[in-house]
Short mmCIF file of C-alpha atoms in Angstrom, two decimals:
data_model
loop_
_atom_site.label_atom_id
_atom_site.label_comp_id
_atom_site.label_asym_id
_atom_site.label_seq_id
_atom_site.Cartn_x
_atom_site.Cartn_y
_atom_site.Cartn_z
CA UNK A 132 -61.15 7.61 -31.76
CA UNK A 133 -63.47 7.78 -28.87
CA UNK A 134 -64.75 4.36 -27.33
CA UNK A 135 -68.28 3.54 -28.44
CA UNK A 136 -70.34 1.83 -25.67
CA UNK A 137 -69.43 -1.75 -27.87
CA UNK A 138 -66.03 -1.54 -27.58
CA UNK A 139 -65.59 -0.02 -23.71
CA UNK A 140 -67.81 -3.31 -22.64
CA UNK A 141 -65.62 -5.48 -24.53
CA UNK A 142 -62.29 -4.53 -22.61
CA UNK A 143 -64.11 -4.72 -19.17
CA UNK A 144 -65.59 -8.04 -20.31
CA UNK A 145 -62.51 -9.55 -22.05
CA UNK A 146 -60.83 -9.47 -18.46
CA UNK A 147 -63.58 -11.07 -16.77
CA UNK A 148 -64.82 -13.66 -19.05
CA UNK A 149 -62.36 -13.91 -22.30
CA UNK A 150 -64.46 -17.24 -23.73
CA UNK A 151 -68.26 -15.74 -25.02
CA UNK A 152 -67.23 -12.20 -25.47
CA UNK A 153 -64.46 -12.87 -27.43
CA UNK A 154 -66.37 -14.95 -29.61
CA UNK A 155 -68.65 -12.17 -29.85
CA UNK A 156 -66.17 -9.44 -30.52
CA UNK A 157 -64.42 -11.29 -33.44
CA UNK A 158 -62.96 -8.04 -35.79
CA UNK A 159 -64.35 -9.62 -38.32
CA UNK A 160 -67.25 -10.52 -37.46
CA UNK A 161 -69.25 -7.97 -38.67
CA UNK A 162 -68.17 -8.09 -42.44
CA UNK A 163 -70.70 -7.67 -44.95
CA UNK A 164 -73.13 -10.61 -45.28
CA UNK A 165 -72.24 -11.92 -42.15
CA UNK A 166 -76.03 -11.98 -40.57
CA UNK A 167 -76.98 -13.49 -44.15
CA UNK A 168 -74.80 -16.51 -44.52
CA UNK A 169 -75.55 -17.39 -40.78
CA UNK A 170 -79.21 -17.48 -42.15
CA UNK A 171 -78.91 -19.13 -45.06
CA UNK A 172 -77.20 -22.11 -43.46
CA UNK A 173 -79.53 -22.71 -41.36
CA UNK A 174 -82.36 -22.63 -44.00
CA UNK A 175 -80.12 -25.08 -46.29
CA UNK A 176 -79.61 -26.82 -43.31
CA UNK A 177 -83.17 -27.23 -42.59
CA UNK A 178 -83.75 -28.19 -45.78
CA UNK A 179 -80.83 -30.83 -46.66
CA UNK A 180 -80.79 -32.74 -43.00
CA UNK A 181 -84.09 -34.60 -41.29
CA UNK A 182 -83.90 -33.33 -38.07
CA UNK A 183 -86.44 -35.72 -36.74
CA UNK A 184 -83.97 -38.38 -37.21
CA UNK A 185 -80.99 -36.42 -36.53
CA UNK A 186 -82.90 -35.68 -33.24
CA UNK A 187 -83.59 -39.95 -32.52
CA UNK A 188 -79.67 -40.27 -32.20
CA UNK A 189 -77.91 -40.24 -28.63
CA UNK A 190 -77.47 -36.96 -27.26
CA UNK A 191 -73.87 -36.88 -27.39
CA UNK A 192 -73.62 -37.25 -31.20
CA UNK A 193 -76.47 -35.25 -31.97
CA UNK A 194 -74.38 -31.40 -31.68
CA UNK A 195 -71.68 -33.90 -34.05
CA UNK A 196 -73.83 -34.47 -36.46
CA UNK A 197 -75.39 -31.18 -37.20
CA UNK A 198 -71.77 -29.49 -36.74
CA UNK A 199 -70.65 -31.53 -39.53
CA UNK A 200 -73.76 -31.29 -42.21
CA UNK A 201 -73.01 -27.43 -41.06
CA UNK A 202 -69.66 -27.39 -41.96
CA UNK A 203 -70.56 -29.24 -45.32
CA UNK A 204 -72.76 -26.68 -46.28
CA UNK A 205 -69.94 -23.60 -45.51
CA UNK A 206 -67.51 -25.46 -47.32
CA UNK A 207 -70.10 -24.78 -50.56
CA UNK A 208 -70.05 -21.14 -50.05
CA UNK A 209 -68.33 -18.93 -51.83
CA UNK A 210 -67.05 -16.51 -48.98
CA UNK A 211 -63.57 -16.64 -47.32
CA UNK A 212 -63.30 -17.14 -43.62
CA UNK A 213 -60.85 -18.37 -41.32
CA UNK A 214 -60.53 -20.84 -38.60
CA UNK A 215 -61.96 -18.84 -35.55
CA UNK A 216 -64.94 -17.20 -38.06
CA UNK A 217 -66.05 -20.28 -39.73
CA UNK A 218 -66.34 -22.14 -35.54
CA UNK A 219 -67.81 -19.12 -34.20
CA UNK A 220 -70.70 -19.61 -37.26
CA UNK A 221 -70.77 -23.01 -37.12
CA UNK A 222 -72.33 -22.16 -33.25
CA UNK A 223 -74.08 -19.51 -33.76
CA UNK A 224 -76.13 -21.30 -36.34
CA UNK A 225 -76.31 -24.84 -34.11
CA UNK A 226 -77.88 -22.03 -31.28
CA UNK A 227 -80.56 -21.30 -33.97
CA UNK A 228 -80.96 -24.75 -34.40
CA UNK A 229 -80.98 -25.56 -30.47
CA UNK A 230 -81.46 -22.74 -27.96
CA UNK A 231 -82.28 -19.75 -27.96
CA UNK A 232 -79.81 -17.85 -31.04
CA UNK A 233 -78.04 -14.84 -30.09
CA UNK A 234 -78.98 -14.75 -26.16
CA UNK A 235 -77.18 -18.69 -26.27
CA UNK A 236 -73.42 -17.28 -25.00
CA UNK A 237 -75.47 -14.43 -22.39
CA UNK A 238 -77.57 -17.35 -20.93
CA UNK A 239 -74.80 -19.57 -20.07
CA UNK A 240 -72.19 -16.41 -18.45
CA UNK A 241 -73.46 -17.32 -14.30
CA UNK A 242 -72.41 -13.70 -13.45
CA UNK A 243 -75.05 -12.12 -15.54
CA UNK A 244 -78.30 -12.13 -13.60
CA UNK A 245 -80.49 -10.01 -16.27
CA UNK A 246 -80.90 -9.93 -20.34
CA UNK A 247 -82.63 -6.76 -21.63
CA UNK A 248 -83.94 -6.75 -25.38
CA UNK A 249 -84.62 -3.26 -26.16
CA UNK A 250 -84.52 -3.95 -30.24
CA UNK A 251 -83.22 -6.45 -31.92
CA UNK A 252 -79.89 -4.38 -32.56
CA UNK A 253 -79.73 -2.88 -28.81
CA UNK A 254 -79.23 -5.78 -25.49
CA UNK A 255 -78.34 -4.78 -22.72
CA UNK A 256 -77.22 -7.77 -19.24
CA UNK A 257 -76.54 -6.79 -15.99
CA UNK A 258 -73.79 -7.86 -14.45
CA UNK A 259 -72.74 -6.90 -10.44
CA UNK A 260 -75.69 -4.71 -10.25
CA UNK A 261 -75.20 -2.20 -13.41
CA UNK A 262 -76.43 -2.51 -16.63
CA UNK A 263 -73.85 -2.90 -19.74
CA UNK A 264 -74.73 -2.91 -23.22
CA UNK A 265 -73.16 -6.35 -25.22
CA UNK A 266 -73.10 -6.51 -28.87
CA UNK A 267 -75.23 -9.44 -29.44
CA UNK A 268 -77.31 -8.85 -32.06
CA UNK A 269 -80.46 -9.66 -34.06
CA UNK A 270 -80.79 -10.07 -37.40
CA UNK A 271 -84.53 -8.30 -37.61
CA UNK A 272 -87.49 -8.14 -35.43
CA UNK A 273 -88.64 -11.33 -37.03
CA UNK A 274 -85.76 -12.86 -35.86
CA UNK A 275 -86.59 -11.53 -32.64
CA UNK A 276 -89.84 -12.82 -32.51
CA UNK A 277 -88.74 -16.13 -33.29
CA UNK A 278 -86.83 -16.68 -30.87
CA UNK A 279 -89.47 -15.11 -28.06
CA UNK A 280 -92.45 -17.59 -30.19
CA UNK A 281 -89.75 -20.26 -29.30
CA UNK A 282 -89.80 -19.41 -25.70
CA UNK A 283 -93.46 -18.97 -25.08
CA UNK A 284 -94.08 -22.47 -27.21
CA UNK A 285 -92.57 -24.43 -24.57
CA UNK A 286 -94.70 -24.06 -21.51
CA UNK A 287 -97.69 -23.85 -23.78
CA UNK A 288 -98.09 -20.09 -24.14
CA UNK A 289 -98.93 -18.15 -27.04
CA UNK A 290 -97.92 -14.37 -28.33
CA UNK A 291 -99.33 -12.50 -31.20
CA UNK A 292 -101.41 -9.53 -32.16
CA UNK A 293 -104.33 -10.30 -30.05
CA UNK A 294 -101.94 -11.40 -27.08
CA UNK A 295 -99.11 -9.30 -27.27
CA UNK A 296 -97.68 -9.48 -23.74
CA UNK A 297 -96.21 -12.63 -21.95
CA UNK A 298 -94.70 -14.05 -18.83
CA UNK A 299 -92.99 -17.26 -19.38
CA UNK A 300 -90.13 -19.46 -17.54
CA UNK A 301 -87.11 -21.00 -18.73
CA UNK A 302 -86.20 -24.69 -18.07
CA UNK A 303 -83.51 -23.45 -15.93
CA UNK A 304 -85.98 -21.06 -14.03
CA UNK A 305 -85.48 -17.44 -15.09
CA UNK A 306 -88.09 -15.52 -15.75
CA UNK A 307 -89.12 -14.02 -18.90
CA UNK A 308 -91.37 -11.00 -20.20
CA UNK A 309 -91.97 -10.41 -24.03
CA UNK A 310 -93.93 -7.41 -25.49
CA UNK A 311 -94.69 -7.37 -29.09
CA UNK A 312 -96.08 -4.81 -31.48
CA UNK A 313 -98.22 -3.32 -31.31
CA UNK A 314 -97.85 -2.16 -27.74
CA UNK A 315 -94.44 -2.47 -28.38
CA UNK A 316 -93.73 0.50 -29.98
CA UNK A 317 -90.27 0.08 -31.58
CA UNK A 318 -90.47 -3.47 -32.02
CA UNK A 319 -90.18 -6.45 -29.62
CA UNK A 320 -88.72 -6.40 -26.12
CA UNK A 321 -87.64 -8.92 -24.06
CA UNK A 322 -86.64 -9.16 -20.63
CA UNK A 323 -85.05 -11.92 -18.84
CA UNK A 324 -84.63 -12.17 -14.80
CA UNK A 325 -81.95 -14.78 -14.11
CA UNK A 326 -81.16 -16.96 -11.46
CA UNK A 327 -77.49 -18.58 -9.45
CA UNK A 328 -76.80 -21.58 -9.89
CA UNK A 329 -77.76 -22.21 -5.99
CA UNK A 330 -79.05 -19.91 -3.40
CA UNK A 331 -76.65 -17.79 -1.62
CA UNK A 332 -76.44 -18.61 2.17
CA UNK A 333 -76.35 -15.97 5.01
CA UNK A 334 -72.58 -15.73 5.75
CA UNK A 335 -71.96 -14.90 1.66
CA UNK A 336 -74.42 -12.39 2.48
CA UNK A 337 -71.91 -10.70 5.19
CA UNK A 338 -69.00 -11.41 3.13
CA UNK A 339 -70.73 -8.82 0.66
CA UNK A 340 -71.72 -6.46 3.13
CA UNK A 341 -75.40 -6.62 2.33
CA UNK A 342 -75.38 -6.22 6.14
CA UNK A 343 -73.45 -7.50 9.51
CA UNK A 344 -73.40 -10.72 11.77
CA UNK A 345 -75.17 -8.99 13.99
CA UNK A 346 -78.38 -8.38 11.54
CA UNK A 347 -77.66 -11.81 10.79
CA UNK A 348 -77.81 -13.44 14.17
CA UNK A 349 -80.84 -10.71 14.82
CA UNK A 350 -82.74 -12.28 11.94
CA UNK A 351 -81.89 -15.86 12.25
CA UNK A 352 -83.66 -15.11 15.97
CA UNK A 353 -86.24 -13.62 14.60
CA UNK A 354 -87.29 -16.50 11.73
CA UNK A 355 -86.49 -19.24 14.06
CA UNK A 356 -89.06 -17.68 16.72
CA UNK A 357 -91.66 -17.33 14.10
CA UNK A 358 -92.29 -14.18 13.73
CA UNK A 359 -94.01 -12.60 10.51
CA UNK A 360 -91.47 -11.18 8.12
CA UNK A 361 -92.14 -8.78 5.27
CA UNK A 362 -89.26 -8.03 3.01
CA UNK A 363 -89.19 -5.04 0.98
CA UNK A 364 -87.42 -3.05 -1.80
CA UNK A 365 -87.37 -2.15 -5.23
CA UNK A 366 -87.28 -3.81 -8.55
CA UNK A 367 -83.79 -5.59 -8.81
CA UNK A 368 -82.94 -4.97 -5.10
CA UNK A 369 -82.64 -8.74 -4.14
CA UNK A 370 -85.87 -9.44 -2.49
CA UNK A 371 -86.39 -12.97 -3.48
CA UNK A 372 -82.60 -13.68 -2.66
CA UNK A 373 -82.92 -12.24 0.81
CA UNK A 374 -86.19 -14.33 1.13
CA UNK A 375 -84.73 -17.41 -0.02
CA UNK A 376 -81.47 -16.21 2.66
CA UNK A 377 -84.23 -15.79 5.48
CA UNK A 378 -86.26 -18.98 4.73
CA UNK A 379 -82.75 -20.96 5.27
CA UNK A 380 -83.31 -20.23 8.92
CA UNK A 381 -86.57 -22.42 9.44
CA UNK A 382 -86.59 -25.56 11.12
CA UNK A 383 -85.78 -28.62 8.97
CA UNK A 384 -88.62 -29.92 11.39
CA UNK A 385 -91.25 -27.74 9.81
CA UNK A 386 -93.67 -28.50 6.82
CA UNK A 387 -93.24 -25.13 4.38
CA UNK A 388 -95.70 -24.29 1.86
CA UNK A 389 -94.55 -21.81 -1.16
CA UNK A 390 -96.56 -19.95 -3.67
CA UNK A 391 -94.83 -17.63 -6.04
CA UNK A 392 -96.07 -16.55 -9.56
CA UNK A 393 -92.87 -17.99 -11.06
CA UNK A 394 -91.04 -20.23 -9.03
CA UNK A 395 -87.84 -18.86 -7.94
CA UNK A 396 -87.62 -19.79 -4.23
CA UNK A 397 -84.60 -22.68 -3.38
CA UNK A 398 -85.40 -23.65 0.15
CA UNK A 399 -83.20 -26.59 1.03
CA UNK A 400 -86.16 -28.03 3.69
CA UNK A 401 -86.93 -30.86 2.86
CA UNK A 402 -90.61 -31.10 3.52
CA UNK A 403 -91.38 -27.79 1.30
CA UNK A 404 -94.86 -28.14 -1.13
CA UNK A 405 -94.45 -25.70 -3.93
CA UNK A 406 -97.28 -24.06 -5.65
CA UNK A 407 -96.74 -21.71 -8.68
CA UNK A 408 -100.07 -19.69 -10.03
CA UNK A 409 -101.33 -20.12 -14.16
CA UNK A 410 -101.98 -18.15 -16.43
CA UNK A 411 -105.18 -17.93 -18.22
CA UNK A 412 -105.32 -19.72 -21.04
CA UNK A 413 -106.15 -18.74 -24.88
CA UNK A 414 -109.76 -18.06 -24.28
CA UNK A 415 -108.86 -16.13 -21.12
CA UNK A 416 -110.13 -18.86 -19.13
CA UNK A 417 -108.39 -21.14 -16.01
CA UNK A 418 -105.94 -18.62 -14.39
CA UNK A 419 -104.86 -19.44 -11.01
CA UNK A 420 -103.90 -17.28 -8.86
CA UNK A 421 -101.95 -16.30 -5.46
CA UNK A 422 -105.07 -15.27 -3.62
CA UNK A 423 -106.40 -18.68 -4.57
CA UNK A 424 -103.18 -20.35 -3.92
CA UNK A 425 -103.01 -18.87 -0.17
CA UNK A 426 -106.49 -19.79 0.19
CA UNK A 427 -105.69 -23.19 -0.90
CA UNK A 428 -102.78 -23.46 1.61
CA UNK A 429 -104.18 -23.01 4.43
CA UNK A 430 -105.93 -26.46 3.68
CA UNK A 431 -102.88 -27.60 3.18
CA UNK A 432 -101.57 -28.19 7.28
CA UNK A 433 -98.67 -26.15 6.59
CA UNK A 434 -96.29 -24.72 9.61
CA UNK A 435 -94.86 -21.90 7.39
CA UNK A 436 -96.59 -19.83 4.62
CA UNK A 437 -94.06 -18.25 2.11
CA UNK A 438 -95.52 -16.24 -0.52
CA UNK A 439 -92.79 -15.13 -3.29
CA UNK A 440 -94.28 -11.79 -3.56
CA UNK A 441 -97.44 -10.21 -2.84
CA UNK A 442 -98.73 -7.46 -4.93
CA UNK A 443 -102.68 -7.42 -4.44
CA UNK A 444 -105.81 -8.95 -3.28
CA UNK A 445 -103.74 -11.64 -1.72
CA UNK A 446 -102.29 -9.48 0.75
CA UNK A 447 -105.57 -9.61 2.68
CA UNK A 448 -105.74 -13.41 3.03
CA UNK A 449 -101.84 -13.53 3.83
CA UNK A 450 -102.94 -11.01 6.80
CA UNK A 451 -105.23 -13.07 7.90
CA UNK A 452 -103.44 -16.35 7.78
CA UNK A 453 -100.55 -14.52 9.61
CA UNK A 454 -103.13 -13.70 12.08
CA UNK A 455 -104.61 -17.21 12.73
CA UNK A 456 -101.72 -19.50 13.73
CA UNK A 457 -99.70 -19.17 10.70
CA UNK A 458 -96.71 -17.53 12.57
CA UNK A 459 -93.58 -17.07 10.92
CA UNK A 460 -94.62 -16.46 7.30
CA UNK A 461 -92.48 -14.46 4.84
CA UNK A 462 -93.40 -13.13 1.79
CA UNK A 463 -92.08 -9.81 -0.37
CA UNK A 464 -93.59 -6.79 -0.68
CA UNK A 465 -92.22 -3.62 -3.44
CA UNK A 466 -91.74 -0.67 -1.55
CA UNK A 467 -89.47 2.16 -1.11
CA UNK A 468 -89.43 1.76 2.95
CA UNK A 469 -90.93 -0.21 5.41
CA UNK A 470 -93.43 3.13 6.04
CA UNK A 471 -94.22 2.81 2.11
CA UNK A 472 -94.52 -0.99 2.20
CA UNK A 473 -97.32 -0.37 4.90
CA UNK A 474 -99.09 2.29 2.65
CA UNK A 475 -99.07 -0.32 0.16
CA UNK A 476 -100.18 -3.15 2.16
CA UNK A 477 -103.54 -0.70 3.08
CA UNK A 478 -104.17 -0.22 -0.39
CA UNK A 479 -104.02 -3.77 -1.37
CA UNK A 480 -106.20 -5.01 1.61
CA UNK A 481 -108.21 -2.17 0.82
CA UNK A 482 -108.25 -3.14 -2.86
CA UNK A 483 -109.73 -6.97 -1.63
CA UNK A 484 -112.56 -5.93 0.66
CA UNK A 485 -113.48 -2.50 0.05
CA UNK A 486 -116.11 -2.33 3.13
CA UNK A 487 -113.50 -2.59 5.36
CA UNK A 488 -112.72 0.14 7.57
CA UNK A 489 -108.69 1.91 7.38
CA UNK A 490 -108.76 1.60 10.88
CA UNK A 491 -109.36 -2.63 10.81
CA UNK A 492 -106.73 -2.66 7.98
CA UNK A 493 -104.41 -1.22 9.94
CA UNK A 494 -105.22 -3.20 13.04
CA UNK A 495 -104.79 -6.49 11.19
CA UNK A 496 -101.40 -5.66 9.53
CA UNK A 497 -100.02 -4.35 13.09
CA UNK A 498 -101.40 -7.83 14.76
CA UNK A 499 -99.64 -9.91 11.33
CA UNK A 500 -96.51 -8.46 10.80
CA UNK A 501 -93.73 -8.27 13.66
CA UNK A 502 -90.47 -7.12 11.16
CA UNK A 503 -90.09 -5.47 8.08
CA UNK A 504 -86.38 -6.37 6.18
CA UNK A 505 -86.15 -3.28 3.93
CA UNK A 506 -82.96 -4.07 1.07
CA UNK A 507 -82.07 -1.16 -1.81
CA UNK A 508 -79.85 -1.34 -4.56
CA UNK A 509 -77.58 1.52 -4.95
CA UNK A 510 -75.57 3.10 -7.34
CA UNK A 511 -72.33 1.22 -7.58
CA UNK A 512 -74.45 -2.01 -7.56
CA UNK A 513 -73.75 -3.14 -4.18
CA UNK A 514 -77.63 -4.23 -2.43
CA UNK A 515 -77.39 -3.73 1.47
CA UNK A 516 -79.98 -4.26 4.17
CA UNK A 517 -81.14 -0.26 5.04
CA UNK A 518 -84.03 -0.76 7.33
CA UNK A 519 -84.54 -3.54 9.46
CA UNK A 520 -87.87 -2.32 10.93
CA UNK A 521 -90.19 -3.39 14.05
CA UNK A 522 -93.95 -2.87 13.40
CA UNK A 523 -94.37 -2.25 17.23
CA UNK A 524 -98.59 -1.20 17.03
CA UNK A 525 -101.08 1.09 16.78
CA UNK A 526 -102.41 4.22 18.10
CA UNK A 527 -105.02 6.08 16.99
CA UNK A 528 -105.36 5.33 12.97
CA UNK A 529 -101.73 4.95 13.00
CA UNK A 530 -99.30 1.83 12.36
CA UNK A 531 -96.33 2.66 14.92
CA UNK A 532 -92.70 1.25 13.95
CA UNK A 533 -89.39 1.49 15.37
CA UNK A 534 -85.50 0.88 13.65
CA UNK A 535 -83.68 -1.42 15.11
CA UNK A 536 -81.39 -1.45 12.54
CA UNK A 537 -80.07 1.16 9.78
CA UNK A 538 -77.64 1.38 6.63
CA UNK A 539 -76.43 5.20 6.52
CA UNK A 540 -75.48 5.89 3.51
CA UNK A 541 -72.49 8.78 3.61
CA UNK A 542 -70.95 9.28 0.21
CA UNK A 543 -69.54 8.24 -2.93
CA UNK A 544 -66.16 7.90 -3.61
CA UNK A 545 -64.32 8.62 -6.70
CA UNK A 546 -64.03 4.90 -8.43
CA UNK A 547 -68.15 4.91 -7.81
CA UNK A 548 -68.15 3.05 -4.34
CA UNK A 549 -70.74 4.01 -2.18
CA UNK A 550 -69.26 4.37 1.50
CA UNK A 551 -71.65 4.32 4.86
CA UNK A 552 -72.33 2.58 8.19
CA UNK A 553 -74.43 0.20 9.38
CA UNK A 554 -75.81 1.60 12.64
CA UNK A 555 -78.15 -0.52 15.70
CA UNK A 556 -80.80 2.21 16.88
CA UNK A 557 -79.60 1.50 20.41
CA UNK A 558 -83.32 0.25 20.49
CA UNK A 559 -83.87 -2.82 22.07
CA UNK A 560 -87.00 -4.16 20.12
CA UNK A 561 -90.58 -5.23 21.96
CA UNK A 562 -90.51 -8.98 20.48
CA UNK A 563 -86.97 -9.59 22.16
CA UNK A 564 -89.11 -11.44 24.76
CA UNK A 565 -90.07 -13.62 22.28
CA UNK A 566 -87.23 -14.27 20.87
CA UNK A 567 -85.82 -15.26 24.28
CA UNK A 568 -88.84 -17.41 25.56
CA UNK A 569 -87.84 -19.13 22.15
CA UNK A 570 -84.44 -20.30 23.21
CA UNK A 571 -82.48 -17.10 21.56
CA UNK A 572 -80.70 -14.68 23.49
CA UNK A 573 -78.92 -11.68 22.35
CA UNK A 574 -76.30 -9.82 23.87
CA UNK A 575 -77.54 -6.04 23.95
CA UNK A 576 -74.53 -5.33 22.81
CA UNK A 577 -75.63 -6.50 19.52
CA UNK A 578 -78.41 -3.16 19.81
CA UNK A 579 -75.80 -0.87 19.81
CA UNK A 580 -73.08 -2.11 17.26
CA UNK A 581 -71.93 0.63 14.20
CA UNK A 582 -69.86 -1.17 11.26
CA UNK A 583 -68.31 1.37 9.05
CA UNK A 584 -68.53 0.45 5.44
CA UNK A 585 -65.21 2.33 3.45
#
């Protein structure tokens, strides 16, 4: 019998991590009435134990407690399980009870940095960069719901007919979208952007060939000199990691001042003020946002200016802080290149003060930004560091840049790996002045270095 999707996931998995998926891939599992005993435990449970006072215990026997009134309750039913069935719904029903159900076992696997709802029978995680489909499950799209009403209820949000979309955060940071009917056609989805445990530091960075020590040492100059970053990329590319990488390079010295829409920056400075925007609330009133927030910092005395990501009207005070002392800011940008993330950055100046001319748009982005970081995702997973992009100036109407750094990417081989080089331009860039006035100097050998990637 051909594998189904289910059961090729399950052999690559049960290598990797035996403990969840096994759990999840018990044979039997799946017999009949499985999804409706879980379900009726916990309503019997709900309705034999006072939680409230089962909740007043200490922690520690709290999970004890439950497990036993549980294990009460299947001893009254009249279906025959053994040992490993009866413990894997004894904690599938104490996730009901305390987290977050069938996404419980996905949420604590490290390696898997996004959840995907699609319906309540189809989930989907990513793991190394591709997307596998896991056979967690939902009993219904009321079950569904449930759990994303569970969500939402702790930071004070709301989703239902007349609301149906919503950004949310879990206490351990990740991010998390819902969509419910009706613009959700086929039912609920929900979408979870997950976080490490700690931020990765630059050298893991080489060690995965997201690009070379001599990028590295190039960019280390380049933050430590202040000079303006913008990194760039597409959805899932690593951005915000990269960021969080980059900002690891600023002075311990130096007051920082983040604002992100959901916090996901770790910078390990110690004299860092976060800011994170709101939403508005139910009568569409009180939202906060980053254009407000950047405004806001610049009150604030602040040496560095990070924004998580900037994605409109906000780009045109970020400009303009960039422009006014703020030097060596970083913030994100989604864009296919560094030539698209300037098209973009036009169109969301433009977008913030309409009587402005193309020509000043342009002028202030070439005085702001010194480098763009450009990072892509490709097919076998792996994120590398293509562009690494001076914005050098202007002439005419036109924002001039030069490489000084490229990923070449030359093929594919036959277990999916995507081979290439990472090449130096041989171009030394304008701002290496700069960077030596600043105390950093560069061997031009590093302008001409080609790492083969096999």
């Amino acid at each position: 019998m051909p594998a189904t999707p289910q059961s090729s996931f399950s052999s690559s998995l049960q290598k990797a991590e035996p403990g969840w998926i096994h759990r999840l891939m018990n044979p039997r599992a799946e017999v009949a009435g499985y999804q409706q005993l879980k379900f009726s435990l916990h309503r019997k449970l709900l309705g034999r134990v006072n939680l409230e006072a089962v909740l007043a215990l200490p922690e520690e026997r709290i999970r004890a407690e439950i497990r036993g009134a549980l294990a009460r309750l299947l001893d009254e039913e009249d279906v025959a399980l053994n040992a490993i069935e009866q413990h894997r719904i004894l904690d599938e029903v104490l996730d009901e009870v305390f987290g977050l159900g069938p996404l419980e076992p996905l949420l604590q696997d490290p390696d898997i940095s996004d959840i995907l709802v699609t319906t309540p029978s189809l989930v989907y995680v990513e793991r190394g960069g591709k997307l596998f489909r896991t056979p967690v499950e939902f009993k219904d799209n009321a079950h569904l719901i449930r759990i994303i009403e569970k969500i939402v209820s702790r930071v004070g949000r709301r989703i239902d007919e007349s609301s149906p979309m919503v950004d949310a955060r879990l206490p351990d940071g990740s991010r998390v979208n819902a969509v419910i009917p009706p613009v959700a056609v086929d039912g609920p989805i929900l979408s979870i952007r997950r976080f490490g445990k700690g931020a990765l530091a630059s050298d893991e960075l080489v060690r995965n060939l997201t690009l070379t020590e001599g990028m590295c040492e190039l960019l280390k100059a380049c933050v430590a000199s202040r000079l303006n970053v913008v990194v760039s990329g597409g959805t899932g590319a690593g951005k915000t990691t990269l960021l969080n990488v980059l900002s690891s390079f600023i002075p311990e010295t130096e007051r920082i001042v983040t604002i992100e829409d959901a916090a996901e920056l770790r910078l390990q400075q110690t004299h860092t003020a976060r800011m994170e925007t709101r939403p508005p609330n139910m009568e569409g009133a009180g939202a906060i946002k980053i254009r407000h927030l950047v405004i806001n910092a610049l009150r604030m005395r602040p040496d560095r200016i990070i924004v998580g990501e900037v994605r409109g009207e906000e780009a045109l005070d970020m400009m303009q802080a960039m422009n006014t002392g703020h030097d060596g800011s970083l913030t994100t940008i989604h864009a296919n290149s560094p030539r698209d993330g300037l098209s973009r950055l036009e169109v969301m100046m433009g977008m913030a003060n309409a009587s402005m001319s193309v020509h000043s748009i342009r002028q202030q982005i070439c005085s702001a930004v010194d480098l763009f970081v450009h990072v892509s995702r490709f097919s076998d997973g792996s994120r590398r560091i293509t562009h690494i992009t001076e914005c050098v100036g202007i002439e005419v109407d036109t924002v001039t840049t030069q490489d000084i750094f490229l990923f070449e990417k030359q093929g594919v081989l036959q277990n999916g790996r995507v081979v290439g080089r990472f090449r130096a331009t041989g171009i030394r860039p304008k701002f290496y002045e700069t960077l030596r006035t600043a105390g950093h100097v560069l061997p031009a050998s590093l302008f001409q270095t080609i790492v083969e990637i096999h």
